[in-house]
Short mmCIF file of C-alpha atoms in Angstrom, two decimals:
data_model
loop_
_atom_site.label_atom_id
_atom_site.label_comp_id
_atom_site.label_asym_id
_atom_site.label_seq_id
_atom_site.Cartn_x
_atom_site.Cartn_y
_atom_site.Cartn_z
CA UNK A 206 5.58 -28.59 119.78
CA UNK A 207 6.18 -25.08 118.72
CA UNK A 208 8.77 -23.20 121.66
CA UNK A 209 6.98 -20.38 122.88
CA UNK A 210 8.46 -18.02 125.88
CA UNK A 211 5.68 -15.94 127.72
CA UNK A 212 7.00 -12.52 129.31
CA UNK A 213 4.55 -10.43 131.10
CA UNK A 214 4.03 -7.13 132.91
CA UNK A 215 3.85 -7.22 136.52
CA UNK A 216 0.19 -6.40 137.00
CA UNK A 217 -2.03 -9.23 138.72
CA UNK A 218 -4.10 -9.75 135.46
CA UNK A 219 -1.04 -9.84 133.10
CA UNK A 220 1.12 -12.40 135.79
CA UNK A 221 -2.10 -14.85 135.86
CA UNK A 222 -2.20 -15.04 132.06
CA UNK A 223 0.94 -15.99 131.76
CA UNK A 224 0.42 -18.53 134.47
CA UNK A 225 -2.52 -19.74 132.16
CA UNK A 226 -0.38 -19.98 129.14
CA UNK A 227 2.56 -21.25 130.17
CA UNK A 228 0.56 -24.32 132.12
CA UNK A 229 -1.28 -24.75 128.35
CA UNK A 230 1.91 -24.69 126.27
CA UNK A 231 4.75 -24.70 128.28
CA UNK A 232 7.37 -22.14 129.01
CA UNK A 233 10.62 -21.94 126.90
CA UNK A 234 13.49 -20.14 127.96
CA UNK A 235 13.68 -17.01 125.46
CA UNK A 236 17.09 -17.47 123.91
CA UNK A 237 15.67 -21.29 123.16
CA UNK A 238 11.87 -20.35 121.96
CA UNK A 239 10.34 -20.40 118.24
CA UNK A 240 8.26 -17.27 119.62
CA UNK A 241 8.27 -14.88 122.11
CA UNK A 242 4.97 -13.90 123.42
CA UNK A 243 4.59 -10.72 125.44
CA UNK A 244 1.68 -10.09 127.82
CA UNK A 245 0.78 -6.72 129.22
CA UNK A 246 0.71 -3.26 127.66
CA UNK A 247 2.55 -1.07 125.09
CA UNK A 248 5.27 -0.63 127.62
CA UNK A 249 6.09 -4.04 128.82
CA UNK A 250 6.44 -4.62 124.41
CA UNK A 251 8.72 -1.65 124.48
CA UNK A 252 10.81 -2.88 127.33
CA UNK A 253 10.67 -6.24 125.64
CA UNK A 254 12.01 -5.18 122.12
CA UNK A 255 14.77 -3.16 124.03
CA UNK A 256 15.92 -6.23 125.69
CA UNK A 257 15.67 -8.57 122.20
CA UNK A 258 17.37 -5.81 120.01
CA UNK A 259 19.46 -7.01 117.24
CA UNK A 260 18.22 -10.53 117.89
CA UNK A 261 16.00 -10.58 115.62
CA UNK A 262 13.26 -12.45 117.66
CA UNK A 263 9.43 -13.26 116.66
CA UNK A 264 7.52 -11.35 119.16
CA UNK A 265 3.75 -11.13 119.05
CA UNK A 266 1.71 -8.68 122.04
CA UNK A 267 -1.78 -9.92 123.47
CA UNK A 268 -3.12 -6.98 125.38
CA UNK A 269 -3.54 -7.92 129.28
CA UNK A 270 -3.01 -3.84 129.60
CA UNK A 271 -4.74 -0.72 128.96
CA UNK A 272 -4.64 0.73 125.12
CA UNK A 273 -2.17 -1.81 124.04
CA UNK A 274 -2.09 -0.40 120.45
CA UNK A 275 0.89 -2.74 120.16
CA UNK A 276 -0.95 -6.09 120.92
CA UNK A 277 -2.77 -8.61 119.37
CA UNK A 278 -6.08 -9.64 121.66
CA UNK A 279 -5.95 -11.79 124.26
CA UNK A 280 -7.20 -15.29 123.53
CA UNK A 281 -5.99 -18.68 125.24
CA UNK A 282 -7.02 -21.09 122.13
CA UNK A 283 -4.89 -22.15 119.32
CA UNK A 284 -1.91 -20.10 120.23
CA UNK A 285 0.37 -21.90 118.21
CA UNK A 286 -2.03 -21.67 115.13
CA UNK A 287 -2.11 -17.74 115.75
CA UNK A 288 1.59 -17.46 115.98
CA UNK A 289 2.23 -19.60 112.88
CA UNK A 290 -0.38 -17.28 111.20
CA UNK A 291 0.82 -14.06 112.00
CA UNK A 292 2.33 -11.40 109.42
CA UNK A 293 5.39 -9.43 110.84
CA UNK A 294 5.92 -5.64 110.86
CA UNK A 295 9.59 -4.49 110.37
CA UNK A 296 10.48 -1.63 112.45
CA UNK A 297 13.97 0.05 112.71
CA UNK A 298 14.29 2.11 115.40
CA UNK A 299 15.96 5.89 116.20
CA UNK A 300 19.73 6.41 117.27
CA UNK A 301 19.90 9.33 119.60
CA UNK A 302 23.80 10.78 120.48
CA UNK A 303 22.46 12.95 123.37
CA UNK A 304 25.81 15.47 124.41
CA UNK A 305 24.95 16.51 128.10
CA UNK A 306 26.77 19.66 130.08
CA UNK A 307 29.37 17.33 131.88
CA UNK A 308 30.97 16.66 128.51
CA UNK A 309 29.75 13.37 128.26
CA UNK A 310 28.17 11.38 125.16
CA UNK A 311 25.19 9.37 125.87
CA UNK A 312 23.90 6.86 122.82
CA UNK A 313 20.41 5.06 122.94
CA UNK A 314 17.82 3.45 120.64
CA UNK A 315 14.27 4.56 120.59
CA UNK A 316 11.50 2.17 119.08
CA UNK A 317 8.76 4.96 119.77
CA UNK A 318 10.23 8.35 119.75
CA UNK A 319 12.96 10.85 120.72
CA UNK A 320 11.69 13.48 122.65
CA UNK A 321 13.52 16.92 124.46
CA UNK A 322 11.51 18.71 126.91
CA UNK A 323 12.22 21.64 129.20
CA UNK A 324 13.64 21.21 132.79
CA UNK A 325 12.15 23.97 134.59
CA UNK A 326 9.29 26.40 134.56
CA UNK A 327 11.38 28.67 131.87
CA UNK A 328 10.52 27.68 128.15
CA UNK A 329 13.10 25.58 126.01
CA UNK A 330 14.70 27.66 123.44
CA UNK A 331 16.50 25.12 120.66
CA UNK A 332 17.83 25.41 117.17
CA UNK A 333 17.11 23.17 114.91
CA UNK A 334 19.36 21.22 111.96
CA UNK A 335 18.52 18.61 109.59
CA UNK A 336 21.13 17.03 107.00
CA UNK A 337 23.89 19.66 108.05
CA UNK A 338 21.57 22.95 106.96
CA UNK A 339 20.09 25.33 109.87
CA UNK A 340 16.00 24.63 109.28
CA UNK A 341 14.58 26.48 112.40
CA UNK A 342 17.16 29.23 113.83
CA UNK A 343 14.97 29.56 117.53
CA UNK A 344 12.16 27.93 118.45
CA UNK A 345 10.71 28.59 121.80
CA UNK A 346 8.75 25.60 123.31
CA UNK A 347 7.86 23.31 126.07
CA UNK A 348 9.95 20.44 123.91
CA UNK A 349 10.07 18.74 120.23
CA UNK A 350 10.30 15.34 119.34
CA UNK A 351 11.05 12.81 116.35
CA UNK A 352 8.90 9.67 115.79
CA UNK A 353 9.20 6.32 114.79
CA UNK A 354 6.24 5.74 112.07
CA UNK A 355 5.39 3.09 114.49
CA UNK A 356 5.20 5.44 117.67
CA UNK A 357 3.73 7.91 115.71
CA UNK A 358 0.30 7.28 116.95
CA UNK A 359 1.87 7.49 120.55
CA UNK A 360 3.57 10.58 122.21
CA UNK A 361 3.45 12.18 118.69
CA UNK A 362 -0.03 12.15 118.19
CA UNK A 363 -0.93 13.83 121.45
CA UNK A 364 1.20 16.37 120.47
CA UNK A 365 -1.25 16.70 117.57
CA UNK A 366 1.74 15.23 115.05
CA UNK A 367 0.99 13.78 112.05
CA UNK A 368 0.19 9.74 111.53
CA UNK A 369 2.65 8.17 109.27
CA UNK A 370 1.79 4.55 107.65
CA UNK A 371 4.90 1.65 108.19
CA UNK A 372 5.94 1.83 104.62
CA UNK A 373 5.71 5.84 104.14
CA UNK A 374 9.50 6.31 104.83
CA UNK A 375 9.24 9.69 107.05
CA UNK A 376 9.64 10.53 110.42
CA UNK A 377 7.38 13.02 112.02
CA UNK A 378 9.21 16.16 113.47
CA UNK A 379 6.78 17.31 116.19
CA UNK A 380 6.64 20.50 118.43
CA UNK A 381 5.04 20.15 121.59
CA UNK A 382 3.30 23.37 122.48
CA UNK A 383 5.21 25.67 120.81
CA UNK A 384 5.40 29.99 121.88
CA UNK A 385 7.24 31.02 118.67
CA UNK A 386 7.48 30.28 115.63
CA UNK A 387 3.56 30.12 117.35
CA UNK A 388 2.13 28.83 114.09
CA UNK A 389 5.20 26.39 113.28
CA UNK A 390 3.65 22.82 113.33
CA UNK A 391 6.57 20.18 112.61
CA UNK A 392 7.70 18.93 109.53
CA UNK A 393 7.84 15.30 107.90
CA UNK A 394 11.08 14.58 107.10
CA UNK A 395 12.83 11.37 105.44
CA UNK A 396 13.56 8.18 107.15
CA UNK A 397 17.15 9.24 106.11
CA UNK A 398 17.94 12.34 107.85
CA UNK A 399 20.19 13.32 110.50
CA UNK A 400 18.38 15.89 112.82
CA UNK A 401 20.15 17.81 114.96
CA UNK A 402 18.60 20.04 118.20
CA UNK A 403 21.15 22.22 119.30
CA UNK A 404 19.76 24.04 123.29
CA UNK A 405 20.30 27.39 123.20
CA UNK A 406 20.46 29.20 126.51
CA UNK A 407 21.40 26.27 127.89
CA UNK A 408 22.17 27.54 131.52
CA UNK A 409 19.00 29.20 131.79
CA UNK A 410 16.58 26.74 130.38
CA UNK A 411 17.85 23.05 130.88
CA UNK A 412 16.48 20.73 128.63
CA UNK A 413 16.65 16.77 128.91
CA UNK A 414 16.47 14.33 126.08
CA UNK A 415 14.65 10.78 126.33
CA UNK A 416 14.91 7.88 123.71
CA UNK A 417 11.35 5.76 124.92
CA UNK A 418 12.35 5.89 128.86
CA UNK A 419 15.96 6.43 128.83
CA UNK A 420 16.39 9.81 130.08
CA UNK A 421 19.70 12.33 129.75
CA UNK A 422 19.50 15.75 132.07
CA UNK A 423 21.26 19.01 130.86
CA UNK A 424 22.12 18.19 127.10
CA UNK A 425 23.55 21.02 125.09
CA UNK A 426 23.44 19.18 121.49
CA UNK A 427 20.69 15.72 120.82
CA UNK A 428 21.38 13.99 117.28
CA UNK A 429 18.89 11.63 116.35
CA UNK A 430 18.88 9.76 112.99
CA UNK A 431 17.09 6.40 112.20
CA UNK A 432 19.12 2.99 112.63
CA UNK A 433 18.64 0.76 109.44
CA UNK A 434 21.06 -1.79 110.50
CA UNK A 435 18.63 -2.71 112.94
CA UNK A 436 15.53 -4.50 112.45
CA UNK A 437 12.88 -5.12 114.90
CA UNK A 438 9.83 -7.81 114.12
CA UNK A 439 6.63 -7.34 115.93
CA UNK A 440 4.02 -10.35 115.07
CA UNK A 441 0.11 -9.40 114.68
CA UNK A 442 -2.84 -11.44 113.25
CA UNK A 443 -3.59 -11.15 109.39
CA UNK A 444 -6.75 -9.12 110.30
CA UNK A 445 -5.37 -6.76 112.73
CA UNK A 446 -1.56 -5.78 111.60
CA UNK A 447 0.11 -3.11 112.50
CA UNK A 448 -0.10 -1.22 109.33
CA UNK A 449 -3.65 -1.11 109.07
CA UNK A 450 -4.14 -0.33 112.69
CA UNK A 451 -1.83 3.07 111.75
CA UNK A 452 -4.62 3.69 108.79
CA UNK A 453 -7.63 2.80 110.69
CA UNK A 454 -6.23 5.18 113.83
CA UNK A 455 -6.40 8.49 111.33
CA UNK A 456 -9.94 7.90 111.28
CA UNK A 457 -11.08 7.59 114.60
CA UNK A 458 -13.33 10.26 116.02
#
């Protein structure tokens, strides 16, 4: 009998699948199951990695949420055949060092993106560094962020950010509605690089930094940089992986 552990979001319809499932196949504890199956939306699979990073555990989504770009359908037959079935997507996720006002150093993973935004109604005003060399001396903006090429279709996209397939080795370097530069539109830069945002004006225009939903007030200096030394494995069907959901998304009209 294959050891499957069920987590799911809180929501009525998410709580009675599992219910479902777990009376079908049983309920493992997670640090004892083959599989870890995750029920809900993109953010109960977020919260989930979070919680299994480093562990390397099998985790495979069915959507009991909203857009759950993350998950696989829901379907109650053959579960065990699915998950045996299933093709992995490696994902390493983004180290942020986020240096707030107090003097304190705050570190973080993001499996999505790292995003700073501006505090108050005045605009952020940040400079920008990648790989030790100044890149953008001011840019004036509501906030900026760096993606994942797995949350690139997330946060980054609505920020009109470019898509970037699994294997493409880049991380999108996103604006989000930018006043000057006015025509500056992000960059793509390699999986490699250190980027540093350094908040200029810092007094007058506060500016937080979040990695996914950790959030740091009042930070004067954000380094973000991605994290190869961890690997992350999220499980999808043959005919719906991850990679080709990231092609088939640049498409969509």
């Amino acid at each position: 009998m294959t050891r499957i552990a069920f987590i799911a979001a809180t929501t009525e319809v998410a709580q009675t699948a599992r219910d479902r499932l777990a009376a079908m196949y049983g309920d493992a504890a997670p640090q004892e199951a083959e599989f870890i199956v995750v029920l809900g939306g993109d953010g109960v699979m977020l919260e989930t990695q979070h919680r299994f990073l480093g562990r390397n555990a099998q985790i495979y989504g069915m959507n009991r949420g909203s857009v759950g770009f993350l998950m696989n359908d829901y379907r109650e037959e053959d579960l065990p055949a699915r998950l045996a079935a299933a093709q992995g997507s490696a994902l390493h996720p983004l180290r942020m060092r986020a240096h707030s006002h107090d003097g304190k150093t705050h570190a973080t993973l993001a499996i999505n993106e790292v995003s700073l935004l501006r505090q108050t109604r005045q605009a952020a005003k940040l400079r920008i560094i990648v790989d030790g060399k100044e890149r953008l001396p001011e840019l004036i903006c509501d906030g900026i962020l760096v993606s994942t090429p797995a949350g690139s279709t997330a946060y980054n996209l609505s920020a009109h950010g470019p898509i970037v397939p699994l294997d493409a080795n880049l991380l999108p370097l996103t604006p989000i509605s930018a006043f000057r530069p006015r025509r500056w539109r992000g960059a793509l830069l390699p999986s490699a690089a250190k980027v540093v945002f350094e908040v200029l004006e810092a007094e007058k225009r506060p500016v937080s930094a979040t990695a996914d939903y950790t959030e740091v007030r009042d930070v004067r200096r954000v380094e973000v940089r991605e994290d190869r030394s961890i690997t992350m494995t999220m499980l999808f069907d043959p005919d719906h992986n991850l990679s080709e959901r990231i092609i088939k998304e640049q498409f969509t009209v």
